[in-house]
PDB file of C-alpha atoms in Angstrom:
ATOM      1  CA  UNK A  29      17.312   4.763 -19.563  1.00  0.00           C
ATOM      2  CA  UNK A  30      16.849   2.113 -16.618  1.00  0.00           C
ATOM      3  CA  UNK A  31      13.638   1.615 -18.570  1.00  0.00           C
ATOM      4  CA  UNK A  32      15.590  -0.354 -21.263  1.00  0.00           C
ATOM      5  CA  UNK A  33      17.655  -2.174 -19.204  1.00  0.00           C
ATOM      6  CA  UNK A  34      14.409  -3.640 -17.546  1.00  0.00           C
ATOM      7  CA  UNK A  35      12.404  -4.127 -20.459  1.00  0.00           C
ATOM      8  CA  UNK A  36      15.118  -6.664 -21.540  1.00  0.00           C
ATOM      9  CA  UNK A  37      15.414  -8.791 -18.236  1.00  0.00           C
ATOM     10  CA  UNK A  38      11.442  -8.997 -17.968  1.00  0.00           C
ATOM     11  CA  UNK A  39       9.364  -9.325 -20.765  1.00  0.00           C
ATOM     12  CA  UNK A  40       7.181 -11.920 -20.095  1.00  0.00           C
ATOM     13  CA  UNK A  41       6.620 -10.399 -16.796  1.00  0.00           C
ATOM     14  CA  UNK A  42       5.872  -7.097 -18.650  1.00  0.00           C
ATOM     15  CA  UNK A  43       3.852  -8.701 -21.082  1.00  0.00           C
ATOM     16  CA  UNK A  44       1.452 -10.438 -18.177  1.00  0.00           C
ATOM     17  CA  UNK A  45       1.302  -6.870 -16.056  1.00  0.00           C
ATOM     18  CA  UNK A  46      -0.081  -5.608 -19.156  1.00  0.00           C
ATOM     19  CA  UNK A  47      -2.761  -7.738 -19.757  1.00  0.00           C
ATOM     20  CA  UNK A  48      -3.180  -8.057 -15.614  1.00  0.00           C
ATOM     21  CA  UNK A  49      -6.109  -5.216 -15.793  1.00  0.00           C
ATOM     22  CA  UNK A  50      -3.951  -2.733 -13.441  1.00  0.00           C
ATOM     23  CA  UNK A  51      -5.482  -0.488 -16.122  1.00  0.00           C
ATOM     24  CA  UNK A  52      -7.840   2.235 -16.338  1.00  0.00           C
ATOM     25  CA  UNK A  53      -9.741   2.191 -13.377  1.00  0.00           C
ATOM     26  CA  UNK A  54      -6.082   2.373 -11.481  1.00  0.00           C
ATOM     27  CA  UNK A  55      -4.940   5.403 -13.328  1.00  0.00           C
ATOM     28  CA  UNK A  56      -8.080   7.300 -11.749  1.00  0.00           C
ATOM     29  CA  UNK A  57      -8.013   5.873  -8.280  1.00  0.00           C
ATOM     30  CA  UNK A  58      -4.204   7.327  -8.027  1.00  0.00           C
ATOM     31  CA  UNK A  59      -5.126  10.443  -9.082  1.00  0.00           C
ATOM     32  CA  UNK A  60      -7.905  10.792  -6.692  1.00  0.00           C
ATOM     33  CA  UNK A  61      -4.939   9.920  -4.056  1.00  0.00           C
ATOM     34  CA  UNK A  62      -2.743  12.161  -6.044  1.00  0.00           C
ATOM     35  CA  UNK A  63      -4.701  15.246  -5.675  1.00  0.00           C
ATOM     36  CA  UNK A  64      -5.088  14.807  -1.714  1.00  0.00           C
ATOM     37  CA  UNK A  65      -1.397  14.253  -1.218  1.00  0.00           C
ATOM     38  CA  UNK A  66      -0.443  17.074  -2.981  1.00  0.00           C
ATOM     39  CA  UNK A  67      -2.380  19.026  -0.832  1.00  0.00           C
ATOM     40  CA  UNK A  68      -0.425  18.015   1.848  1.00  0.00           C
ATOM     41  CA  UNK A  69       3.127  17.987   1.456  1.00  0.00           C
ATOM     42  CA  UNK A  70       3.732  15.467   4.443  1.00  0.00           C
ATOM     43  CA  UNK A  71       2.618  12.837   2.408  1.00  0.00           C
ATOM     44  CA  UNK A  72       4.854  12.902  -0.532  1.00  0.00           C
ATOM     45  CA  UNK A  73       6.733   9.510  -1.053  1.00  0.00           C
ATOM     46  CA  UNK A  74       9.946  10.669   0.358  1.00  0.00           C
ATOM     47  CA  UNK A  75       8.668  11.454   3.621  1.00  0.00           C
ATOM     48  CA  UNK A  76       6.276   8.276   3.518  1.00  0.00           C
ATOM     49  CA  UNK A  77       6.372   7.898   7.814  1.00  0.00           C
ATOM     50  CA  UNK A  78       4.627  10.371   9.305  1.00  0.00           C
ATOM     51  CA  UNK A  79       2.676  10.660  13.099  1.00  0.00           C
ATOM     52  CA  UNK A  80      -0.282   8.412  13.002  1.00  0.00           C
ATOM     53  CA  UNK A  81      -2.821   7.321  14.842  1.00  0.00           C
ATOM     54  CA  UNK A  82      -1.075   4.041  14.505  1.00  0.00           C
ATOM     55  CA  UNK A  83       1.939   5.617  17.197  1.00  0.00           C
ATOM     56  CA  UNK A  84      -0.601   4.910  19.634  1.00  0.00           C
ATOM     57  CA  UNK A  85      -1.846   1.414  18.652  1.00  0.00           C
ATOM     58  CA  UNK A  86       1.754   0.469  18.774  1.00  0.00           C
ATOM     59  CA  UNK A  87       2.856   1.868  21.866  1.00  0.00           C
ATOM     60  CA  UNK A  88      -0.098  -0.085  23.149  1.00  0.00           C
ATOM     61  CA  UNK A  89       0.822  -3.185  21.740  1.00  0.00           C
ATOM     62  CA  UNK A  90       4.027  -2.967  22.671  1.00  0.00           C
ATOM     63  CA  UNK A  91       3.453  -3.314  26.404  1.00  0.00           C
ATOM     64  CA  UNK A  92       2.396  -6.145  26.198  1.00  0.00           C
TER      65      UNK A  92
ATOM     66  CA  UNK B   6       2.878  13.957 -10.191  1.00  0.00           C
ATOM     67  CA  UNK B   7       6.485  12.690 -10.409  1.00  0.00           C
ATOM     68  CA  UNK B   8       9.188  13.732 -12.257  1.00  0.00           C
ATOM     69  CA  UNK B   9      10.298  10.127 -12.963  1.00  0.00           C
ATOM     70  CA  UNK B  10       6.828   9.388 -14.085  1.00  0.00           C
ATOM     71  CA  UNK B  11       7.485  10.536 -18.175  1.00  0.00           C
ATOM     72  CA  UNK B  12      10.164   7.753 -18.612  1.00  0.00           C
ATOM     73  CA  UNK B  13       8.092   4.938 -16.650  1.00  0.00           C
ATOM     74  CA  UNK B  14       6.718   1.950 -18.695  1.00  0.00           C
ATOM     75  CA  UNK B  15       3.117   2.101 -18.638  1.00  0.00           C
ATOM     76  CA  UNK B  16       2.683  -1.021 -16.592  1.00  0.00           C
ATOM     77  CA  UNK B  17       5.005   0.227 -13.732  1.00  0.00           C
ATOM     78  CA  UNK B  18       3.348   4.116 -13.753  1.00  0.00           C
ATOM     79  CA  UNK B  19      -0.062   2.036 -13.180  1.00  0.00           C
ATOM     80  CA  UNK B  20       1.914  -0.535 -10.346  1.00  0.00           C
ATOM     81  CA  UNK B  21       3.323   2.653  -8.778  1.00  0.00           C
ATOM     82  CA  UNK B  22      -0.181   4.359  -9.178  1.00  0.00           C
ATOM     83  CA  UNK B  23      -1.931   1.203  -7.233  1.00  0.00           C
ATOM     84  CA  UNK B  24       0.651   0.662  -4.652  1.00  0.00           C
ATOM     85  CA  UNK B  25       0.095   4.835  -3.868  1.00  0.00           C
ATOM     86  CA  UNK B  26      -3.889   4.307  -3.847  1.00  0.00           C
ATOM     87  CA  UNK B  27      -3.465   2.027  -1.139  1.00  0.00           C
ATOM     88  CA  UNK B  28      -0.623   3.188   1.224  1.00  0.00           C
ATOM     89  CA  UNK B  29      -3.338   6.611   0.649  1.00  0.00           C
ATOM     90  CA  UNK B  30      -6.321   4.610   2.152  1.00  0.00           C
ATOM     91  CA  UNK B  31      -4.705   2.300   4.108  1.00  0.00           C
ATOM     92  CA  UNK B  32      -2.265   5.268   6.110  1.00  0.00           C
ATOM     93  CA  UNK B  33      -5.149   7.529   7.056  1.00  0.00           C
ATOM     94  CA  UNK B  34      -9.363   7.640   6.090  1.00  0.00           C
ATOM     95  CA  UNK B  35     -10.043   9.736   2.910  1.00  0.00           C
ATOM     96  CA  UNK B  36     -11.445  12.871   3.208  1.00  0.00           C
ATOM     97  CA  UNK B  37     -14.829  13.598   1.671  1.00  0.00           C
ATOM     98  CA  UNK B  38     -13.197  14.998  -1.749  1.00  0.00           C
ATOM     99  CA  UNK B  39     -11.726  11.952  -2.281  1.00  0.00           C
ATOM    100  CA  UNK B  40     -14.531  10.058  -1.628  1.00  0.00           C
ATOM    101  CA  UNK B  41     -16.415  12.142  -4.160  1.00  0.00           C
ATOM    102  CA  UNK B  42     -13.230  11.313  -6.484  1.00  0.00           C
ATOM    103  CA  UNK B  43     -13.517   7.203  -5.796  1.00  0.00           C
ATOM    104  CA  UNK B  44     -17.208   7.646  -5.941  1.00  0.00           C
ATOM    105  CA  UNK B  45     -16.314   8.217  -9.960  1.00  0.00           C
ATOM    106  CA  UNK B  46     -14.324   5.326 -10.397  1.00  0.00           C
ATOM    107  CA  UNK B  47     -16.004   2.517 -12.930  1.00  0.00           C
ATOM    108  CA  UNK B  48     -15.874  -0.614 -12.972  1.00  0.00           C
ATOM    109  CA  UNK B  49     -14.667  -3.187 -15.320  1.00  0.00           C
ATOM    110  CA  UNK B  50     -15.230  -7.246 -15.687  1.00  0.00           C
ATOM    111  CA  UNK B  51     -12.122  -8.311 -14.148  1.00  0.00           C
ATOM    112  CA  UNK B  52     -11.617  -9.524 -10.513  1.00  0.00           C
ATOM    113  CA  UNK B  53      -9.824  -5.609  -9.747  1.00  0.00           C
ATOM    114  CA  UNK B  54     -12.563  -3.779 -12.103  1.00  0.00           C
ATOM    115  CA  UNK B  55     -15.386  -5.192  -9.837  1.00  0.00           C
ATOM    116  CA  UNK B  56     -13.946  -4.688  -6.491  1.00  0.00           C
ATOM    117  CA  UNK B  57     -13.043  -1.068  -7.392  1.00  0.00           C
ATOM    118  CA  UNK B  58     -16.652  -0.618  -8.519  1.00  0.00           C
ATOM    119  CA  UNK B  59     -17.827  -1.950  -5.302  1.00  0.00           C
ATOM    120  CA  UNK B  60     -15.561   0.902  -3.043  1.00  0.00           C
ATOM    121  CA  UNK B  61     -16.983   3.388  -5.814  1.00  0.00           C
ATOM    122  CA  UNK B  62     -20.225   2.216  -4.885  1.00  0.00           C
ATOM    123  CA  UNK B  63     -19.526   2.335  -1.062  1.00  0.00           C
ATOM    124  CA  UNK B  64     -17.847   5.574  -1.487  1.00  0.00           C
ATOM    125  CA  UNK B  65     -20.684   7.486  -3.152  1.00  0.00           C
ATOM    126  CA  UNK B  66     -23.317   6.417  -0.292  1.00  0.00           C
ATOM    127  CA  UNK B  67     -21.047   7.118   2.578  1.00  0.00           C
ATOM    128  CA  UNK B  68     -19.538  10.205   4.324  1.00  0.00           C
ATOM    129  CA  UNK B  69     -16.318  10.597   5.549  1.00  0.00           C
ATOM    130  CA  UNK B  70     -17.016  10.629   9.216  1.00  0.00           C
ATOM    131  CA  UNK B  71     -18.356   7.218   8.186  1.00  0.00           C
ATOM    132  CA  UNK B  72     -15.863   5.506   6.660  1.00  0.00           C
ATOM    133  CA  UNK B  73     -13.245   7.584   9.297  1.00  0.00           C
ATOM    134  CA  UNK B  74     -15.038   6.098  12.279  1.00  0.00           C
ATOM    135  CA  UNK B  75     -14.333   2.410  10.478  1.00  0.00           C
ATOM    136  CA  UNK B  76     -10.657   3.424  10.325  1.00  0.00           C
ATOM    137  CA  UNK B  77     -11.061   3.749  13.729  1.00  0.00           C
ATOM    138  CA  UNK B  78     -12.825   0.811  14.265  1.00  0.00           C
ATOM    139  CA  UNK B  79     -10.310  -1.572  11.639  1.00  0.00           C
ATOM    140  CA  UNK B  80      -7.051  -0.411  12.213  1.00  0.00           C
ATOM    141  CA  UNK B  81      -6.599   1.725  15.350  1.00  0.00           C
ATOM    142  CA  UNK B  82      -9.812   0.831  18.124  1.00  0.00           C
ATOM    143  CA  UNK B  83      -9.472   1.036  22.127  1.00  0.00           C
ATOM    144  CA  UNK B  84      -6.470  -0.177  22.520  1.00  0.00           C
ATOM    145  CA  UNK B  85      -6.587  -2.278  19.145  1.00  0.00           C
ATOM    146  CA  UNK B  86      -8.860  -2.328  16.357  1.00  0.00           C
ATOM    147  CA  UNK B  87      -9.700  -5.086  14.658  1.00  0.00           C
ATOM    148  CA  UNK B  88      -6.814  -5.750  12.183  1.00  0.00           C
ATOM    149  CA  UNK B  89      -3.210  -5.323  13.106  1.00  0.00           C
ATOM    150  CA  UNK B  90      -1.528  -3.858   9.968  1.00  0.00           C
ATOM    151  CA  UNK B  91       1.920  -4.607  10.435  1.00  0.00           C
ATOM    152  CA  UNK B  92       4.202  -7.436   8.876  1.00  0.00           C
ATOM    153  CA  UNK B  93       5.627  -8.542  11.865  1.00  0.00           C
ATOM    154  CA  UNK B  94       2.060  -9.019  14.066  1.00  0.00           C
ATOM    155  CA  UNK B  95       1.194 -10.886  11.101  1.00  0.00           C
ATOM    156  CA  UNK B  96       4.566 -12.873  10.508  1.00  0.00           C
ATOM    157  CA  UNK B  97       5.331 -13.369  14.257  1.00  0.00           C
ATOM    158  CA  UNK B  98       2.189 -12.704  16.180  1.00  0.00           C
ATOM    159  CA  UNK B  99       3.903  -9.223  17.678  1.00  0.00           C
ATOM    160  CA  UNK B 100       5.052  -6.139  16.824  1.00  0.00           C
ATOM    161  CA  UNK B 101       8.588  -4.801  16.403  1.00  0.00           C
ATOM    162  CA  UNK B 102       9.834  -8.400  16.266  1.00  0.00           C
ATOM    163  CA  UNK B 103      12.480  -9.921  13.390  1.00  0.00           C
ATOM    164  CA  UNK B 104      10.502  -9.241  10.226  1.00  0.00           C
ATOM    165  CA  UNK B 105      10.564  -5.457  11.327  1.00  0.00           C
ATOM    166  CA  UNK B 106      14.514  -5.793  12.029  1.00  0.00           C
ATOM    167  CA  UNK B 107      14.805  -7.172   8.912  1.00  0.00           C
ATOM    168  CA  UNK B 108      12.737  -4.764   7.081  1.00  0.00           C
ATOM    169  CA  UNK B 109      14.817  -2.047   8.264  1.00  0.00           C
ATOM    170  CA  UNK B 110      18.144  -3.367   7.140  1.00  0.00           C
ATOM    171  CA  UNK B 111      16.654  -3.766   3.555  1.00  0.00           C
ATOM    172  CA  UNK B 112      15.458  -0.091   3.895  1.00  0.00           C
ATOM    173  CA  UNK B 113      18.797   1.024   5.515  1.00  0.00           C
ATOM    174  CA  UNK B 114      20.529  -0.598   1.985  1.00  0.00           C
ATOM    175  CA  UNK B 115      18.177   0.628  -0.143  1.00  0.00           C
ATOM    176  CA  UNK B 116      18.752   4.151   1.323  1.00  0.00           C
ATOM    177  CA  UNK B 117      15.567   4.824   2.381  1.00  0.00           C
ATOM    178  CA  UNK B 118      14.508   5.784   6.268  1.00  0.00           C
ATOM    179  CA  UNK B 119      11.852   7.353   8.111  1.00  0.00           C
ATOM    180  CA  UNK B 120      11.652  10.944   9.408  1.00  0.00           C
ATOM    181  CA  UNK B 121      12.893  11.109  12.434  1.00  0.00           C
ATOM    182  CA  UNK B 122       9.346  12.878  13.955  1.00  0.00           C
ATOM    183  CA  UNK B 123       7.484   9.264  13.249  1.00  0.00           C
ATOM    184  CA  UNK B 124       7.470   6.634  15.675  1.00  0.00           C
ATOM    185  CA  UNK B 125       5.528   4.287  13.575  1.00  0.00           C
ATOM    186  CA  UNK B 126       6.861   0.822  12.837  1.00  0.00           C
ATOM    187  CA  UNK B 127       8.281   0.051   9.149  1.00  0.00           C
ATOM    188  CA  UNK B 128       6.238  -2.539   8.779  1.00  0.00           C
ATOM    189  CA  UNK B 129       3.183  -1.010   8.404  1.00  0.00           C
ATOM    190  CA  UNK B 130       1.179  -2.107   5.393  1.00  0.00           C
ATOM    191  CA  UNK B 131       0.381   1.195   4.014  1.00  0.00           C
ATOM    192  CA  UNK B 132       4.185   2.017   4.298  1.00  0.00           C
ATOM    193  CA  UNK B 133       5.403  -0.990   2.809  1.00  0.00           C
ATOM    194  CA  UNK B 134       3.147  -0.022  -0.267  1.00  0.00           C
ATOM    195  CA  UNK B 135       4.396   3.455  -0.362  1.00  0.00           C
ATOM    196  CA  UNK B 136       7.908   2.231  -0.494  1.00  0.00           C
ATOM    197  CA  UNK B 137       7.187  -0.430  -3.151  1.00  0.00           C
ATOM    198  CA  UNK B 138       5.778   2.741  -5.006  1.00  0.00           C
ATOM    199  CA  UNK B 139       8.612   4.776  -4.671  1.00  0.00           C
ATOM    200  CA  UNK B 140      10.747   2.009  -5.607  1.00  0.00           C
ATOM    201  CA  UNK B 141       9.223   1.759  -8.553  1.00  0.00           C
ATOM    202  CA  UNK B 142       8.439   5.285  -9.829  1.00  0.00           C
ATOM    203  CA  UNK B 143      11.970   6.704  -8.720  1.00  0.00           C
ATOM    204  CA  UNK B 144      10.636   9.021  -6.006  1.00  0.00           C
ATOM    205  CA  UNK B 145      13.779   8.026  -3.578  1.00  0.00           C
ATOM    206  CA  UNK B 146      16.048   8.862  -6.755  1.00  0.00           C
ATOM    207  CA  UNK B 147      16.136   7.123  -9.260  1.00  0.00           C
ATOM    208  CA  UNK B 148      13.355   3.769 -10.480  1.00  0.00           C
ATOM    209  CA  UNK B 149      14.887   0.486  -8.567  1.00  0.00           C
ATOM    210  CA  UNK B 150      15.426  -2.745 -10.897  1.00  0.00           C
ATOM    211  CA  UNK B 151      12.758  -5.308 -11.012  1.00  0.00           C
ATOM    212  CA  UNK B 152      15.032  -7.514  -9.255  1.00  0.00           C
ATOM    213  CA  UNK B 153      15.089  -5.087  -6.024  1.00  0.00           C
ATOM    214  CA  UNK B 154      11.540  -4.820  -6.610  1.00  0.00           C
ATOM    215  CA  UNK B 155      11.189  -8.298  -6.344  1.00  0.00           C
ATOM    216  CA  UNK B 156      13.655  -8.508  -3.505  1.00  0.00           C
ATOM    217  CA  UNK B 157      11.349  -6.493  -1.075  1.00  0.00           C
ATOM    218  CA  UNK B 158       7.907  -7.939  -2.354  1.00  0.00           C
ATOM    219  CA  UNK B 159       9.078 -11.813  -1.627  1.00  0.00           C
ATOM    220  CA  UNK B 160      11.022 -10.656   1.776  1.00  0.00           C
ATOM    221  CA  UNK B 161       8.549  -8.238   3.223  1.00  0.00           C
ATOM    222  CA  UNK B 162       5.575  -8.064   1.554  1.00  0.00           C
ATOM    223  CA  UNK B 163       4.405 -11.536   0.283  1.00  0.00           C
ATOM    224  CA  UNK B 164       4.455 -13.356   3.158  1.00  0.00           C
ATOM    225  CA  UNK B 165       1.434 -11.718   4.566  1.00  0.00           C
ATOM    226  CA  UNK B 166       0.258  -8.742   2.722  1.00  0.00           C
ATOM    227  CA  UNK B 167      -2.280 -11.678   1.154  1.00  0.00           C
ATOM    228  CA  UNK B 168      -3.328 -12.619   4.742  1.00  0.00           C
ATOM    229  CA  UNK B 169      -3.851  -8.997   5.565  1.00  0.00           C
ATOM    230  CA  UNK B 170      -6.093  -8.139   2.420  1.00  0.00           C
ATOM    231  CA  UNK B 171      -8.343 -11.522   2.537  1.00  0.00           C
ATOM    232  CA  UNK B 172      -8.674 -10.137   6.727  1.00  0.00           C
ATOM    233  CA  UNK B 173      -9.680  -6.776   5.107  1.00  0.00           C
ATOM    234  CA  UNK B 174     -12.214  -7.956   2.883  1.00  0.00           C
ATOM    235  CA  UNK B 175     -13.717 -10.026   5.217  1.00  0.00           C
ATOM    236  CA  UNK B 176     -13.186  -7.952   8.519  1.00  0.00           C
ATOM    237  CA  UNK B 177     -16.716  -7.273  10.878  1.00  0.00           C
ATOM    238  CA  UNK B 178     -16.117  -3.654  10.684  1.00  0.00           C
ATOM    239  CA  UNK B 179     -15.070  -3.544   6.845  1.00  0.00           C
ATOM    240  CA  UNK B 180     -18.040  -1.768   4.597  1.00  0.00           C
ATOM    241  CA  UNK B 181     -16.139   0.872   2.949  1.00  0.00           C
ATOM    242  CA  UNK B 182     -12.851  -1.060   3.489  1.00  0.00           C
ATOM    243  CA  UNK B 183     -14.156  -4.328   2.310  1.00  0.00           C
ATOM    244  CA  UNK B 184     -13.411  -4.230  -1.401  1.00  0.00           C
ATOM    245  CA  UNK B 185     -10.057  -2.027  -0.888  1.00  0.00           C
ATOM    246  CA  UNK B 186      -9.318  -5.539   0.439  1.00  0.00           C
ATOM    247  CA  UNK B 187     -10.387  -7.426  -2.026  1.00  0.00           C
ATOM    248  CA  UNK B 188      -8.619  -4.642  -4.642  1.00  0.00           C
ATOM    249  CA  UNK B 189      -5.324  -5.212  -2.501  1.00  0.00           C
ATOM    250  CA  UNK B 190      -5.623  -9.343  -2.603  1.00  0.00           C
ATOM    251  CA  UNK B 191      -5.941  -9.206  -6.565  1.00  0.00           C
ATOM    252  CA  UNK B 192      -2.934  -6.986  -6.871  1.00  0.00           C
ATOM    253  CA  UNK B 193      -0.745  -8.950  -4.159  1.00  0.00           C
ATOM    254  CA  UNK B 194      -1.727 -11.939  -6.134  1.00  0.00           C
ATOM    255  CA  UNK B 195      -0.730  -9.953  -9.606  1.00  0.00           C
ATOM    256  CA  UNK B 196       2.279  -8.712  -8.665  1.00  0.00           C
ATOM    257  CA  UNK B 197       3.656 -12.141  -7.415  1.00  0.00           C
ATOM    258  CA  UNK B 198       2.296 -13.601 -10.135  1.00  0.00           C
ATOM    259  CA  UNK B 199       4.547 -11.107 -12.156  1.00  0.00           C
ATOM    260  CA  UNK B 200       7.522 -11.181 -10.013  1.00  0.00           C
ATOM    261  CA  UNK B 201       7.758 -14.945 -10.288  1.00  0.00           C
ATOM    262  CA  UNK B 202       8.365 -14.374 -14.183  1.00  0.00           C
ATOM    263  CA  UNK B 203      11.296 -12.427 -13.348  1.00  0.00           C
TER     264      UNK B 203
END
């Protein structure tokens, strides 16, 4: 559907991102992500913020 | 993994696939199975295929306290570590400043806001990568258009995410972290590359 509608508007852009070697080596690094995020269901894309470690780092930035 | 993922174009499953590999690592350390799992990853001839062989490389001779304590030591430290992941420290030279205003009100349109537990900036790098990956693989609905693609690449994302990666690769503390940076430069640089065609 949208995928059409896209293709049409970009195909030189599609064209390059096809030969930009995203490729193989991508499709296994995601699903080594994959598999850990599915594991734990606070990291799903929808609920991308969660507590970090980073909370702190900003909180001590922030008094500055 | 998603839904969306069976009517994706190839190129955009393997964008959406990248951006996720890196908000993964960048957001929190990997645990030691998927170290084992980037341990496995080959490498190719390109610029990306040799910097992902490199993390493979790192990633099969180090453990995951390791590579945790240079999380640590990179991103978070005693009181800072060494980098500063967030658009508007980069942009502005502190945190929470207009960038991260701004970012927000493009979220806010796009429909998309944090949970209300996290206190973390926006702006975050790993963030901004897992929104660009959502964006593009429909997880907040339905796929975005290239042009809102390209909208929050060339507002919030190209102006530093470059900066940040060639930091990364180069950073005192980087070992395992050193070619994710170098893997995140290439792909900043491909997907502007890209987005200028649009």
């Amino acid at each position: 559907m949208a995928r059409h509608e896209q293709d049409d508007s970009g195909t030189d852009r599609r064209g390059f991102l096809k030969l930009a070697s995203l490729g193989s080596v991508a499709t296994g690094a995601a699903l080594v992500i994959g598999d850990e995020a599915e594991a734990a269901p606070v990291q799903t894309a929808t609920d991308g913020y969660r507590e970090t470690d980073h909370v702190k780092t900003y909180y001590a930035h922030a008094r500055f | 993994m998603h839904a969306a993922d069976a009517a994706l174009a190839d190129e955009d499953r393997l964008r959406a696939e990248m951006y996720r590999f890196l908000a993964g690592l960048l957001l929190h350390a990997p645990e030691s199975q998927a170290l084992a799992g980037i341990g496995q990853l080959s490498p190719d001839s390109t610029t990306m295929g040799s910097a992902i062989g490199e993390l493979a490389e790192v990633a099969r001779s180090a453990d995951a306290k390791e590579v945790s304590e240079e999380y640590e030591a990179l991103f978070i430290g005693l009181g800072r570590g060494e980098l500063v992941p967030f658009g508007s420290y980069y942009l502005t030279g502190f945190l929470n400043e207009k960038p991260l205003a701004k970012l927000r009100q493009t979220l806010g349109q796009l429909g998309i806001e944090r949970r209300e537990d996290v206190k973390e900036p926006e702006d975050h790098i790993g963030t901004l990568c897992e929104v660009m990956a959502g964006l593009i693989d429909g997880s907040y609905g339905s796929p975005a258009d290239a042009a809102t693609q390209k909208q929050v690449f060339t507002e919030h994302i190209a102006p530093w995410a470059g900066h940040f990666f060639a930091d990364l690769a180069t950073a005192q503390e980087a070992r395992f972290y050193a070619p994710l940076g170098r893997i995140g430069a290439e792909f900043i640089r491909i997907e502007g590359q890209a987005f200028e065609m649009e």
